[in-house]
JSON list of C-alpha atoms and ligand atoms in Angstrom, two decimals:
[
{"chain": "L", "resi": 1, "resn": "MET", "atom": "CA", "xyz": [54.95, -35.31, 49.35]},
{"chain": "L", "resi": 2, "resn": "ASP", "atom": "CA", "xyz": [54.73, -32.14, 51.42]},
{"chain": "L", "resi": 3, "resn": "LYS", "atom": "CA", "xyz": [51.31, -31.46, 52.84]},
{"chain": "L", "resi": 4, "resn": "CYS", "atom": "CA", "xyz": [49.39, -28.57, 54.33]},
{"chain": "L", "resi": 5, "resn": "ARG", "atom": "CA", "xyz": [46.96, -29.49, 57.10]},
{"chain": "L", "resi": 6, "resn": "ILE", "atom": "CA", "xyz": [43.74, -27.48, 56.99]},
{"chain": "L", "resi": 7, "resn": "LEU", "atom": "CA", "xyz": [41.16, -28.26, 59.67]},
{"chain": "L", "resi": 8, "resn": "GLY", "atom": "CA", "xyz": [42.54, -31.79, 59.92]},
{"chain": "L", "resi": 9, "resn": "ILE", "atom": "CA", "xyz": [42.67, -32.44, 56.16]},
{"chain": "L", "resi": 10, "resn": "ASP", "atom": "CA", "xyz": [46.12, -32.97, 54.64]},
{"chain": "L", "resi": 11, "resn": "VAL", "atom": "CA", "xyz": [46.20, -31.26, 51.26]},
{"chain": "L", "resi": 12, "resn": "ASP", "atom": "CA", "xyz": [49.15, -31.98, 48.94]},
{"chain": "L", "resi": 13, "resn": "LYS", "atom": "CA", "xyz": [51.45, -29.03, 48.28]},
{"chain": "L", "resi": 14, "resn": "VAL", "atom": "CA", "xyz": [51.67, -29.41, 44.51]},
{"chain": "L", "resi": 15, "resn": "THR", "atom": "CA", "xyz": [51.24, -27.23, 41.46]},
{"chain": "L", "resi": 16, "resn": "MET", "atom": "CA", "xyz": [49.01, -28.46, 38.63]},
{"chain": "L", "resi": 17, "resn": "ASP", "atom": "CA", "xyz": [52.07, -29.69, 36.71]},
{"chain": "L", "resi": 18, "resn": "GLU", "atom": "CA", "xyz": [53.35, -31.56, 39.76]},
{"chain": "L", "resi": 19, "resn": "ALA", "atom": "CA", "xyz": [49.91, -33.08, 40.40]},
{"chain": "L", "resi": 20, "resn": "VAL", "atom": "CA", "xyz": [49.80, -34.39, 36.82]},
{"chain": "L", "resi": 21, "resn": "ALA", "atom": "CA", "xyz": [53.34, -35.79, 37.18]},
{"chain": "L", "resi": 22, "resn": "VAL", "atom": "CA", "xyz": [52.40, -37.56, 40.44]},
{"chain": "L", "resi": 23, "resn": "ALA", "atom": "CA", "xyz": [49.25, -38.98, 38.82]},
{"chain": "L", "resi": 24, "resn": "LYS", "atom": "CA", "xyz": [51.30, -40.41, 35.95]},
{"chain": "L", "resi": 25, "resn": "GLY", "atom": "CA", "xyz": [52.98, -42.61, 38.55]},
{"chain": "L", "resi": 26, "resn": "PHE", "atom": "CA", "xyz": [49.58, -44.09, 39.46]},
{"chain": "L", "resi": 27, "resn": "PHE", "atom": "CA", "xyz": [49.23, -46.01, 36.21]},
{"chain": "L", "resi": 28, "resn": "GLY", "atom": "CA", "xyz": [51.56, -48.81, 37.29]},
{"chain": "L", "resi": 29, "resn": "GLY", "atom": "CA", "xyz": [49.66, -51.19, 39.58]},
{"chain": "L", "resi": 30, "resn": "GLY", "atom": "CA", "xyz": [46.83, -51.00, 42.13]},
{"chain": "L", "resi": 31, "resn": "VAL", "atom": "CA", "xyz": [43.93, -48.60, 42.51]},
{"chain": "L", "resi": 32, "resn": "HIS", "atom": "CA", "xyz": [44.76, -45.00, 43.40]},
{"chain": "L", "resi": 33, "resn": "THR", "atom": "CA", "xyz": [42.39, -42.34, 44.67]},
{"chain": "L", "resi": 34, "resn": "VAL", "atom": "CA", "xyz": [42.36, -38.61, 44.01]},
{"chain": "L", "resi": 35, "resn": "PHE", "atom": "CA", "xyz": [40.09, -36.13, 45.79]},
{"chain": "L", "resi": 36, "resn": "THR", "atom": "CA", "xyz": [39.72, -32.42, 45.28]},
{"chain": "L", "resi": 37, "resn": "PRO", "atom": "CA", "xyz": [38.32, -30.85, 48.45]},
{"chain": "L", "resi": 38, "resn": "ASN", "atom": "CA", "xyz": [36.99, -27.30, 48.37]},
{"chain": "L", "resi": 39, "resn": "PRO", "atom": "CA", "xyz": [36.10, -25.29, 51.52]},
{"chain": "L", "resi": 40, "resn": "GLU", "atom": "CA", "xyz": [32.61, -26.80, 51.59]},
{"chain": "L", "resi": 41, "resn": "ILE", "atom": "CA", "xyz": [33.97, -30.35, 51.61]},
{"chain": "L", "resi": 42, "resn": "ILE", "atom": "CA", "xyz": [36.53, -29.52, 54.31]},
{"chain": "L", "resi": 43, "resn": "MET", "atom": "CA", "xyz": [33.73, -28.00, 56.42]},
{"chain": "L", "resi": 44, "resn": "LEU", "atom": "CA", "xyz": [31.61, -31.10, 55.80]},
{"chain": "L", "resi": 45, "resn": "SER", "atom": "CA", "xyz": [34.48, -33.28, 57.05]},
{"chain": "L", "resi": 46, "resn": "GLN", "atom": "CA", "xyz": [34.46, -31.44, 60.40]},
{"chain": "L", "resi": 47, "resn": "LYS", "atom": "CA", "xyz": [31.24, -33.23, 61.23]},
{"chain": "L", "resi": 48, "resn": "ASP", "atom": "CA", "xyz": [31.97, -36.42, 59.34]},
{"chain": "L", "resi": 49, "resn": "ASP", "atom": "CA", "xyz": [34.92, -38.43, 60.63]},
{"chain": "L", "resi": 50, "resn": "GLU", "atom": "CA", "xyz": [34.51, -41.03, 57.90]},
{"chain": "L", "resi": 51, "resn": "LEU", "atom": "CA", "xyz": [34.88, -38.36, 55.20]},
{"chain": "L", "resi": 52, "resn": "LYS", "atom": "CA", "xyz": [37.93, -36.94, 57.00]},
{"chain": "L", "resi": 53, "resn": "ARG", "atom": "CA", "xyz": [39.57, -40.35, 57.16]},
{"chain": "L", "resi": 54, "resn": "ILE", "atom": "CA", "xyz": [38.80, -41.11, 53.51]},
{"chain": "L", "resi": 55, "resn": "LEU", "atom": "CA", "xyz": [40.33, -37.81, 52.37]},
{"chain": "L", "resi": 56, "resn": "ASN", "atom": "CA", "xyz": [43.43, -38.35, 54.47]},
{"chain": "L", "resi": 57, "resn": "GLU", "atom": "CA", "xyz": [43.92, -41.87, 53.12]},
{"chain": "L", "resi": 58, "resn": "ALA", "atom": "CA", "xyz": [43.83, -40.71, 49.48]},
{"chain": "L", "resi": 59, "resn": "ASP", "atom": "CA", "xyz": [46.87, -40.88, 47.22]},
{"chain": "L", "resi": 60, "resn": "LEU", "atom": "CA", "xyz": [46.45, -37.28, 46.06]},
{"chain": "L", "resi": 61, "resn": "VAL", "atom": "CA", "xyz": [44.45, -34.46, 47.66]},
{"chain": "L", "resi": 62, "resn": "LEU", "atom": "CA", "xyz": [44.21, -31.31, 45.56]},
{"chain": "L", "resi": 63, "resn": "PRO", "atom": "CA", "xyz": [43.06, -27.83, 46.62]},
{"chain": "L", "resi": 64, "resn": "ASP", "atom": "CA", "xyz": [39.94, -27.15, 44.57]},
{"chain": "L", "resi": 65, "resn": "GLY", "atom": "CA", "xyz": [39.11, -23.54, 45.17]},
{"chain": "L", "resi": 66, "resn": "ILE", "atom": "CA", "xyz": [40.95, -20.40, 46.06]},
{"chain": "L", "resi": 67, "resn": "GLY", "atom": "CA", "xyz": [39.43, -20.59, 49.56]},
{"chain": "L", "resi": 68, "resn": "VAL", "atom": "CA", "xyz": [41.67, -23.59, 50.35]},
{"chain": "L", "resi": 69, "resn": "VAL", "atom": "CA", "xyz": [44.74, -21.71, 49.09]},
{"chain": "L", "resi": 70, "resn": "ILE", "atom": "CA", "xyz": [43.86, -18.67, 51.24]},
{"chain": "L", "resi": 71, "resn": "ALA", "atom": "CA", "xyz": [43.40, -20.99, 54.23]},
{"chain": "L", "resi": 72, "resn": "SER", "atom": "CA", "xyz": [46.90, -22.44, 53.64]},
{"chain": "L", "resi": 73, "resn": "ARG", "atom": "CA", "xyz": [48.33, -18.92, 53.85]},
{"chain": "L", "resi": 74, "resn": "LEU", "atom": "CA", "xyz": [46.45, -18.30, 57.07]},
{"chain": "L", "resi": 75, "resn": "VAL", "atom": "CA", "xyz": [48.08, -21.35, 58.64]},
{"chain": "L", "resi": 76, "resn": "LYS", "atom": "CA", "xyz": [51.46, -20.17, 57.28]},
{"chain": "L", "resi": 77, "resn": "ASN", "atom": "CA", "xyz": [52.01, -23.27, 55.17]},
{"chain": "L", "resi": 78, "resn": "PRO", "atom": "CA", "xyz": [51.12, -21.93, 51.72]},
{"chain": "L", "resi": 79, "resn": "LEU", "atom": "CA", "xyz": [49.91, -24.19, 48.92]},
{"chain": "L", "resi": 80, "resn": "PRO", "atom": "CA", "xyz": [51.56, -23.17, 45.64]},
{"chain": "L", "resi": 81, "resn": "GLU", "atom": "CA", "xyz": [48.30, -22.70, 43.69]},
{"chain": "L", "resi": 82, "resn": "ARG", "atom": "CA", "xyz": [44.73, -23.75, 43.26]},
{"chain": "L", "resi": 83, "resn": "VAL", "atom": "CA", "xyz": [44.47, -27.11, 41.48]},
{"chain": "L", "resi": 84, "resn": "ALA", "atom": "CA", "xyz": [40.83, -27.35, 40.42]},
{"chain": "L", "resi": 85, "resn": "GLY", "atom": "CA", "xyz": [39.48, -30.86, 39.94]},
{"chain": "L", "resi": 86, "resn": "TYR", "atom": "CA", "xyz": [37.95, -29.91, 36.61]},
{"chain": "L", "resi": 87, "resn": "ASP", "atom": "CA", "xyz": [41.26, -28.56, 35.26]},
{"chain": "L", "resi": 88, "resn": "PHE", "atom": "CA", "xyz": [43.16, -31.58, 36.58]},
{"chain": "L", "resi": 89, "resn": "VAL", "atom": "CA", "xyz": [40.76, -33.95, 34.80]},
{"chain": "L", "resi": 90, "resn": "CYS", "atom": "CA", "xyz": [41.11, -31.90, 31.60]},
{"chain": "L", "resi": 91, "resn": "ARG", "atom": "CA", "xyz": [44.89, -32.32, 31.74]},
{"chain": "L", "resi": 92, "resn": "LEU", "atom": "CA", "xyz": [44.55, -36.11, 32.04]},
{"chain": "L", "resi": 93, "resn": "LEU", "atom": "CA", "xyz": [41.97, -36.33, 29.24]},
{"chain": "L", "resi": 94, "resn": "ASP", "atom": "CA", "xyz": [44.49, -35.51, 26.57]},
{"chain": "L", "resi": 95, "resn": "MET", "atom": "CA", "xyz": [47.19, -37.91, 27.74]},
{"chain": "L", "resi": 96, "resn": "GLY", "atom": "CA", "xyz": [45.95, -41.07, 25.99]},
{"chain": "L", "resi": 97, "resn": "PHE", "atom": "CA", "xyz": [44.37, -42.84, 28.99]},
{"chain": "L", "resi": 98, "resn": "SER", "atom": "CA", "xyz": [40.96, -44.51, 28.80]},
{"chain": "L", "resi": 99, "resn": "PHE", "atom": "CA", "xyz": [38.09, -43.14, 30.91]},
{"chain": "L", "resi": 100, "resn": "TYR", "atom": "CA", "xyz": [34.77, -44.27, 32.38]},
{"chain": "L", "resi": 101, "resn": "LEU", "atom": "CA", "xyz": [32.38, -41.43, 33.20]},
{"chain": "L", "resi": 102, "resn": "PHE", "atom": "CA", "xyz": [30.16, -42.12, 36.20]},
{"chain": "L", "resi": 103, "resn": "GLY", "atom": "CA", "xyz": [27.79, -39.56, 37.69]},
{"chain": "L", "resi": 104, "resn": "ALA", "atom": "CA", "xyz": [25.47, -36.63, 37.04]},
{"chain": "L", "resi": 105, "resn": "LYS", "atom": "CA", "xyz": [21.87, -36.64, 35.82]},
{"chain": "L", "resi": 106, "resn": "PRO", "atom": "CA", "xyz": [20.77, -39.19, 33.18]},
{"chain": "L", "resi": 107, "resn": "GLY", "atom": "CA", "xyz": [22.15, -38.29, 29.76]},
{"chain": "L", "resi": 108, "resn": "VAL", "atom": "CA", "xyz": [24.89, -35.94, 31.01]},
{"chain": "L", "resi": 109, "resn": "ALA", "atom": "CA", "xyz": [27.71, -38.51, 31.06]},
{"chain": "L", "resi": 110, "resn": "ASP", "atom": "CA", "xyz": [26.65, -39.68, 27.56]},
{"chain": "L", "resi": 111, "resn": "LEU", "atom": "CA", "xyz": [26.73, -36.13, 26.25]},
{"chain": "L", "resi": 112, "resn": "ALA", "atom": "CA", "xyz": [30.16, -35.57, 27.80]},
{"chain": "L", "resi": 113, "resn": "ALA", "atom": "CA", "xyz": [31.32, -38.88, 26.25]},
{"chain": "L", "resi": 114, "resn": "GLU", "atom": "CA", "xyz": [30.08, -37.82, 22.83]},
{"chain": "L", "resi": 115, "resn": "ARG", "atom": "CA", "xyz": [31.92, -34.51, 22.99]},
{"chain": "L", "resi": 116, "resn": "LEU", "atom": "CA", "xyz": [35.11, -36.09, 24.31]},
{"chain": "L", "resi": 117, "resn": "ARG", "atom": "CA", "xyz": [35.11, -38.89, 21.72]},
{"chain": "L", "resi": 118, "resn": "ALA", "atom": "CA", "xyz": [34.77, -36.25, 19.01]},
{"chain": "L", "resi": 119, "resn": "ARG", "atom": "CA", "xyz": [38.09, -34.85, 20.12]},
{"chain": "L", "resi": 120, "resn": "GLY", "atom": "CA", "xyz": [39.76, -38.24, 20.29]},
{"chain": "L", "resi": 121, "resn": "VAL", "atom": "CA", "xyz": [39.47, -39.15, 23.98]},
{"chain": "L", "resi": 122, "resn": "ASN", "atom": "CA", "xyz": [39.00, -42.87, 24.68]},
{"chain": "L", "resi": 123, "resn": "ILE", "atom": "CA", "xyz": [35.75, -43.10, 26.69]},
{"chain": "L", "resi": 124, "resn": "VAL", "atom": "CA", "xyz": [35.03, -46.77, 27.37]},
{"chain": "L", "resi": 125, "resn": "GLY", "atom": "CA", "xyz": [31.76, -46.41, 29.30]},
{"chain": "L", "resi": 126, "resn": "THR", "atom": "CA", "xyz": [29.28, -44.16, 31.11]},
{"chain": "L", "resi": 127, "resn": "HIS", "atom": "CA", "xyz": [26.70, -44.43, 33.88]},
{"chain": "L", "resi": 128, "resn": "SER", "atom": "CA", "xyz": [24.44, -41.78, 35.38]},
{"chain": "L", "resi": 129, "resn": "GLY", "atom": "CA", "xyz": [24.80, -40.84, 39.03]},
{"chain": "L", "resi": 130, "resn": "TYR", "atom": "CA", "xyz": [21.31, -41.93, 40.07]},
{"chain": "L", "resi": 131, "resn": "PHE", "atom": "CA", "xyz": [21.28, -45.66, 40.87]},
{"chain": "L", "resi": 132, "resn": "ASP", "atom": "CA", "xyz": [20.31, -48.23, 43.50]},
{"chain": "L", "resi": 133, "resn": "ASP", "atom": "CA", "xyz": [22.94, -50.90, 43.15]},
{"chain": "L", "resi": 134, "resn": "ASP", "atom": "CA", "xyz": [26.72, -50.51, 43.26]},
{"chain": "L", "resi": 135, "resn": "THR", "atom": "CA", "xyz": [27.36, -54.03, 41.93]},
{"chain": "L", "resi": 136, "resn": "GLU", "atom": "CA", "xyz": [25.73, -53.52, 38.54]},
{"chain": "L", "resi": 137, "resn": "ILE", "atom": "CA", "xyz": [27.85, -50.39, 37.97]},
{"chain": "L", "resi": 138, "resn": "ILE", "atom": "CA", "xyz": [31.03, -52.06, 39.21]},
{"chain": "L", "resi": 139, "resn": "ASN", "atom": "CA", "xyz": [30.45, -55.02, 36.86]},
{"chain": "L", "resi": 140, "resn": "ASP", "atom": "CA", "xyz": [30.10, -52.64, 33.93]},
{"chain": "L", "resi": 141, "resn": "ILE", "atom": "CA", "xyz": [33.22, -50.68, 34.92]},
{"chain": "L", "resi": 142, "resn": "ASN", "atom": "CA", "xyz": [35.27, -53.85, 35.38]},
{"chain": "L", "resi": 143, "resn": "ALA", "atom": "CA", "xyz": [34.11, -55.24, 32.02]},
{"chain": "L", "resi": 144, "resn": "LYS", "atom": "CA", "xyz": [35.40, -52.08, 30.37]},
{"chain": "L", "resi": 145, "resn": "LYS", "atom": "CA", "xyz": [38.62, -51.71, 32.40]},
{"chain": "L", "resi": 146, "resn": "PRO", "atom": "CA", "xyz": [39.21, -47.96, 32.14]},
{"chain": "L", "resi": 147, "resn": "ASP", "atom": "CA", "xyz": [42.49, -46.45, 33.26]},
{"chain": "L", "resi": 148, "resn": "VAL", "atom": "CA", "xyz": [40.61, -43.62, 34.96]},
{"chain": "L", "resi": 149, "resn": "LEU", "atom": "CA", "xyz": [37.21, -43.70, 36.64]},
{"chain": "L", "resi": 150, "resn": "LEU", "atom": "CA", "xyz": [35.60, -40.29, 37.15]},
{"chain": "L", "resi": 151, "resn": "VAL", "atom": "CA", "xyz": [33.08, -40.43, 39.98]},
{"chain": "L", "resi": 152, "resn": "CYS", "atom": "CA", "xyz": [30.90, -37.32, 39.89]},
{"chain": "L", "resi": 153, "resn": "LEU", "atom": "CA", "xyz": [28.24, -37.74, 42.57]},
{"chain": "L", "resi": 154, "resn": "GLY", "atom": "CA", "xyz": [28.92, -34.60, 44.63]},
{"chain": "L", "resi": 155, "resn": "ALA", "atom": "CA", "xyz": [30.49, -34.71, 48.11]},
{"chain": "L", "resi": 156, "resn": "PRO", "atom": "CA", "xyz": [30.51, -36.72, 50.30]},
{"chain": "L", "resi": 157, "resn": "LYS", "atom": "CA", "xyz": [28.70, -39.32, 48.17]},
{"chain": "L", "resi": 158, "resn": "GLN", "atom": "CA", "xyz": [31.53, -39.69, 45.63]},
{"chain": "L", "resi": 159, "resn": "GLU", "atom": "CA", "xyz": [34.26, -39.98, 48.29]},
{"chain": "L", "resi": 160, "resn": "LYS", "atom": "CA", "xyz": [32.26, -42.64, 50.15]},
{"chain": "L", "resi": 161, "resn": "TRP", "atom": "CA", "xyz": [31.36, -44.52, 46.96]},
{"chain": "L", "resi": 162, "resn": "ILE", "atom": "CA", "xyz": [35.03, -44.68, 45.94]},
{"chain": "L", "resi": 163, "resn": "ASN", "atom": "CA", "xyz": [36.17, -45.71, 49.40]},
{"chain": "L", "resi": 164, "resn": "ARG", "atom": "CA", "xyz": [33.49, -48.39, 49.71]},
{"chain": "L", "resi": 165, "resn": "ASN", "atom": "CA", "xyz": [34.23, -49.92, 46.32]},
{"chain": "L", "resi": 166, "resn": "LYS", "atom": "CA", "xyz": [37.88, -49.25, 45.49]},
{"chain": "L", "resi": 167, "resn": "ASN", "atom": "CA", "xyz": [38.98, -52.80, 46.30]},
{"chain": "L", "resi": 168, "resn": "ARG", "atom": "CA", "xyz": [36.42, -54.21, 43.87]},
{"chain": "L", "resi": 169, "resn": "LEU", "atom": "CA", "xyz": [37.39, -51.95, 40.97]},
{"chain": "L", "resi": 170, "resn": "ASP", "atom": "CA", "xyz": [39.63, -52.95, 38.09]},
{"chain": "L", "resi": 171, "resn": "VAL", "atom": "CA", "xyz": [40.85, -49.41, 37.38]},
{"chain": "L", "resi": 172, "resn": "LYS", "atom": "CA", "xyz": [44.07, -47.53, 38.03]},
{"chain": "L", "resi": 173, "resn": "VAL", "atom": "CA", "xyz": [42.84, -44.15, 39.19]},
{"chain": "L", "resi": 174, "resn": "CYS", "atom": "CA", "xyz": [39.52, -43.07, 40.74]},
{"chain": "L", "resi": 175, "resn": "ILE", "atom": "CA", "xyz": [38.87, -39.35, 40.89]},
{"chain": "L", "resi": 176, "resn": "GLY", "atom": "CA", "xyz": [36.07, -37.80, 42.94]},
{"chain": "L", "resi": 177, "resn": "ALA", "atom": "CA", "xyz": [35.27, -35.04, 40.48]},
{"chain": "L", "resi": 178, "resn": "GLY", "atom": "CA", "xyz": [32.04, -33.29, 41.60]},
{"chain": "L", "resi": 179, "resn": "GLY", "atom": "CA", "xyz": [30.42, -31.26, 38.85]},
{"chain": "L", "resi": 180, "resn": "THR", "atom": "CA", "xyz": [33.07, -32.13, 36.22]},
{"chain": "L", "resi": 181, "resn": "LEU", "atom": "CA", "xyz": [30.68, -34.05, 33.96]},
{"chain": "L", "resi": 182, "resn": "ASP", "atom": "CA", "xyz": [28.25, -31.13, 33.94]},
{"chain": "L", "resi": 183, "resn": "GLY", "atom": "CA", "xyz": [31.15, -29.00, 32.67]},
{"chain": "L", "resi": 184, "resn": "LEU", "atom": "CA", "xyz": [32.43, -31.57, 30.15]},
{"chain": "L", "resi": 185, "resn": "SER", "atom": "CA", "xyz": [28.93, -32.08, 28.72]},
{"chain": "L", "resi": 186, "resn": "GLY", "atom": "CA", "xyz": [28.67, -28.35, 28.04]},
{"chain": "L", "resi": 187, "resn": "ASN", "atom": "CA", "xyz": [25.55, -28.14, 30.25]},
{"chain": "L", "resi": 188, "resn": "VAL", "atom": "CA", "xyz": [27.35, -25.86, 32.68]},
{"chain": "L", "resi": 189, "resn": "LYS", "atom": "CA", "xyz": [29.64, -23.30, 31.12]},
{"chain": "L", "resi": 190, "resn": "ARG", "atom": "CA", "xyz": [33.06, -22.61, 32.56]},
{"chain": "L", "resi": 191, "resn": "ALA", "atom": "CA", "xyz": [33.69, -19.00, 33.66]},
{"chain": "L", "resi": 192, "resn": "PRO", "atom": "CA", "xyz": [35.33, -16.69, 31.11]},
{"chain": "L", "resi": 193, "resn": "GLU", "atom": "CA", "xyz": [39.14, -16.84, 31.21]},
{"chain": "L", "resi": 194, "resn": "ILE", "atom": "CA", "xyz": [39.44, -13.46, 32.96]},
{"chain": "L", "resi": 195, "resn": "PHE", "atom": "CA", "xyz": [37.42, -14.72, 35.96]},
{"chain": "L", "resi": 196, "resn": "ILE", "atom": "CA", "xyz": [39.59, -17.85, 36.16]},
{"chain": "L", "resi": 197, "resn": "ARG", "atom": "CA", "xyz": [42.80, -15.83, 35.96]},
{"chain": "L", "resi": 198, "resn": "LEU", "atom": "CA", "xyz": [41.69, -13.45, 38.71]},
{"chain": "L", "resi": 199, "resn": "ASN", "atom": "CA", "xyz": [40.64, -16.41, 40.89]},
{"chain": "L", "resi": 200, "resn": "LEU", "atom": "CA", "xyz": [37.06, -15.17, 40.71]},
{"chain": "L", "resi": 201, "resn": "GLU", "atom": "CA", "xyz": [35.46, -18.23, 39.17]},
{"chain": "L", "resi": 202, "resn": "TRP", "atom": "CA", "xyz": [33.33, -18.67, 42.31]},
{"chain": "L", "resi": 203, "resn": "LEU", "atom": "CA", "xyz": [31.89, -15.18, 41.78]},
{"chain": "L", "resi": 204, "resn": "TYR", "atom": "CA", "xyz": [30.98, -15.95, 38.16]},
{"chain": "L", "resi": 205, "resn": "ARG", "atom": "CA", "xyz": [29.27, -19.21, 39.19]},
{"chain": "L", "resi": 206, "resn": "ALA", "atom": "CA", "xyz": [27.30, -17.41, 41.89]},
{"chain": "L", "resi": 207, "resn": "ILE", "atom": "CA", "xyz": [26.16, -14.79, 39.39]},
{"chain": "L", "resi": 208, "resn": "ILE", "atom": "CA", "xyz": [24.90, -17.31, 36.85]},
{"chain": "L", "resi": 209, "resn": "ARG", "atom": "CA", "xyz": [23.42, -19.59, 39.53]},
{"chain": "L", "resi": 210, "resn": "PRO", "atom": "CA", "xyz": [22.27, -17.39, 42.42]},
{"chain": "L", "resi": 211, "resn": "SER", "atom": "CA", "xyz": [21.52, -20.45, 44.60]},
{"chain": "L", "resi": 212, "resn": "ARG", "atom": "CA", "xyz": [25.30, -20.67, 44.89]},
{"chain": "L", "resi": 213, "resn": "PHE", "atom": "CA", "xyz": [25.39, -17.42, 46.92]},
{"chain": "L", "resi": 214, "resn": "ILE", "atom": "CA", "xyz": [24.01, -19.39, 49.84]},
{"chain": "L", "resi": 215, "resn": "ARG", "atom": "CA", "xyz": [26.88, -21.85, 49.50]},
{"chain": "L", "resi": 216, "resn": "LEU", "atom": "CA", "xyz": [29.34, -18.92, 49.40]},
{"chain": "L", "resi": 217, "resn": "ALA", "atom": "CA", "xyz": [28.22, -17.86, 52.86]},
{"chain": "L", "resi": 218, "resn": "ALA", "atom": "CA", "xyz": [30.13, -20.91, 54.10]},
{"chain": "L", "resi": 219, "resn": "LEU", "atom": "CA", "xyz": [33.47, -19.39, 53.00]},
{"chain": "L", "resi": 220, "resn": "PRO", "atom": "CA", "xyz": [33.90, -16.77, 55.76]},
{"chain": "L", "resi": 221, "resn": "LYS", "atom": "CA", "xyz": [32.88, -19.41, 58.30]},
{"chain": "L", "resi": 222, "resn": "PHE", "atom": "CA", "xyz": [35.53, -21.74, 56.85]},
{"chain": "L", "resi": 223, "resn": "LEU", "atom": "CA", "xyz": [38.27, -19.09, 57.05]},
{"chain": "L", "resi": 224, "resn": "ILE", "atom": "CA", "xyz": [37.32, -18.15, 60.62]},
{"chain": "L", "resi": 225, "resn": "SER", "atom": "CA", "xyz": [37.45, -21.83, 61.61]},
{"chain": "L", "resi": 226, "resn": "VAL", "atom": "CA", "xyz": [40.90, -22.10, 60.02]},
{"chain": "L", "resi": 227, "resn": "LEU", "atom": "CA", "xyz": [42.13, -19.03, 61.94]},
{"chain": "L", "resi": 228, "resn": "LYS", "atom": "CA", "xyz": [40.74, -20.42, 65.18]},
{"chain": "L", "resi": 229, "resn": "SER", "atom": "CA", "xyz": [42.45, -23.76, 64.57]},
{"chain": "L", "resi": 230, "resn": "LYS", "atom": "CA", "xyz": [45.93, -22.20, 64.48]},
{"chain": "O", "resi": 301, "resn": "UDP", "atom": "N1", "xyz": [24.88, -36.16, 41.56]},
{"chain": "O", "resi": 301, "resn": "UDP", "atom": "C1", "xyz": [24.75, -37.49, 41.21]},
{"chain": "O", "resi": 301, "resn": "UDP", "atom": "N2", "xyz": [24.09, -38.33, 42.05]},
{"chain": "O", "resi": 301, "resn": "UDP", "atom": "C2", "xyz": [23.58, -37.92, 43.24]},
{"chain": "O", "resi": 301, "resn": "UDP", "atom": "C3", "xyz": [23.74, -36.56, 43.61]},
{"chain": "O", "resi": 301, "resn": "UDP", "atom": "C4", "xyz": [24.42, -35.71, 42.75]},
{"chain": "O", "resi": 301, "resn": "UDP", "atom": "O1", "xyz": [25.21, -37.91, 40.16]},
{"chain": "O", "resi": 301, "resn": "UDP", "atom": "O2", "xyz": [22.99, -38.75, 43.94]},
{"chain": "O", "resi": 301, "resn": "UDP", "atom": "C5", "xyz": [25.59, -35.28, 40.64]},
{"chain": "O", "resi": 301, "resn": "UDP", "atom": "C6", "xyz": [24.87, -34.02, 40.22]},
{"chain": "O", "resi": 301, "resn": "UDP", "atom": "O3", "xyz": [23.97, -34.32, 39.18]},
{"chain": "O", "resi": 301, "resn": "UDP", "atom": "C7", "xyz": [26.03, -33.16, 39.80]},
{"chain": "O", "resi": 301, "resn": "UDP", "atom": "C8", "xyz": [27.16, -33.63, 40.69]},
{"chain": "O", "resi": 301, "resn": "UDP", "atom": "O4", "xyz": [26.74, -34.83, 41.29]},
{"chain": "O", "resi": 301, "resn": "UDP", "atom": "O5", "xyz": [26.37, -33.48, 38.46]},
{"chain": "O", "resi": 301, "resn": "UDP", "atom": "C9", "xyz": [27.54, -32.68, 41.82]},
{"chain": "O", "resi": 301, "resn": "UDP", "atom": "O6", "xyz": [27.44, -31.43, 41.40]},
{"chain": "O", "resi": 301, "resn": "UDP", "atom": "P1", "xyz": [27.81, -30.17, 42.28]},
{"chain": "O", "resi": 301, "resn": "UDP", "atom": "O7", "xyz": [27.83, -29.02, 41.37]},
{"chain": "O", "resi": 301, "resn": "UDP", "atom": "O8", "xyz": [26.98, -30.13, 43.53]},
{"chain": "O", "resi": 301, "resn": "UDP", "atom": "O9", "xyz": [29.28, -30.60, 42.67]},
{"chain": "O", "resi": 301, "resn": "UDP", "atom": "P2", "xyz": [30.41, -29.81, 43.41]},
{"chain": "O", "resi": 301, "resn": "UDP", "atom": "O10", "xyz": [29.96, -28.39, 43.55]},
{"chain": "O", "resi": 301, "resn": "UDP", "atom": "O11", "xyz": [30.49, -30.58, 44.70]},
{"chain": "O", "resi": 301, "resn": "UDP", "atom": "O12", "xyz": [31.58, -30.04, 42.51]}
]
């Protein structure tokens, strides 16, 4: 697969449709990992070699956020489009695979499971993202044998959790999916379609949750770092 290197992270040059097609190939044998770095995660990896290595060893690395797509243009190796983790998960949800939802505050994964089951998705188990012991969770996951494990602990916790435990997991695909369960539970609303189409979802999120404006300040720094790296 063609890749675009952004600040040392190799992001796959795929459209959403291509990403879904590649993922379909993961349901044969072995555990596969999918990560969806946004500018914040790529910046985090600049000071965290372990995170950088984990991302670069993944089977699929998708550009979550228009900032990553802009960065690819700056390094003259354009990614075809933004492939948001949330949207990617939504595409897989309706394909008949079974899922285990792991992460977010207590009750959120259960709420997401309830809503998804109501529309016919096979959710085989849930666990909140606040825990002390990996083994208890792994035992539950392995008893339920999902095709897909969503790990929604925020970065870099989810990437490190998946990397630390992937050889003990009886699943086919692990996805580090950030705030996806908050979205699927309905607790956090997705931006209106017009914002998504104009690539302004980040602006909408910052408006409804002003604490996000602070996180947005990282974007110019990210783009400047990308330009300097050329
Ligand atoms: N979270 C968790 N365990 C932790 C820390 C965070 O389950 O120890 C969850 C948190 O409740 C939220 C998600 O991880 O549901 C990360 O959300 P955020 O919006 O920060 O994710 P991102 O913006 O990275 O997608």
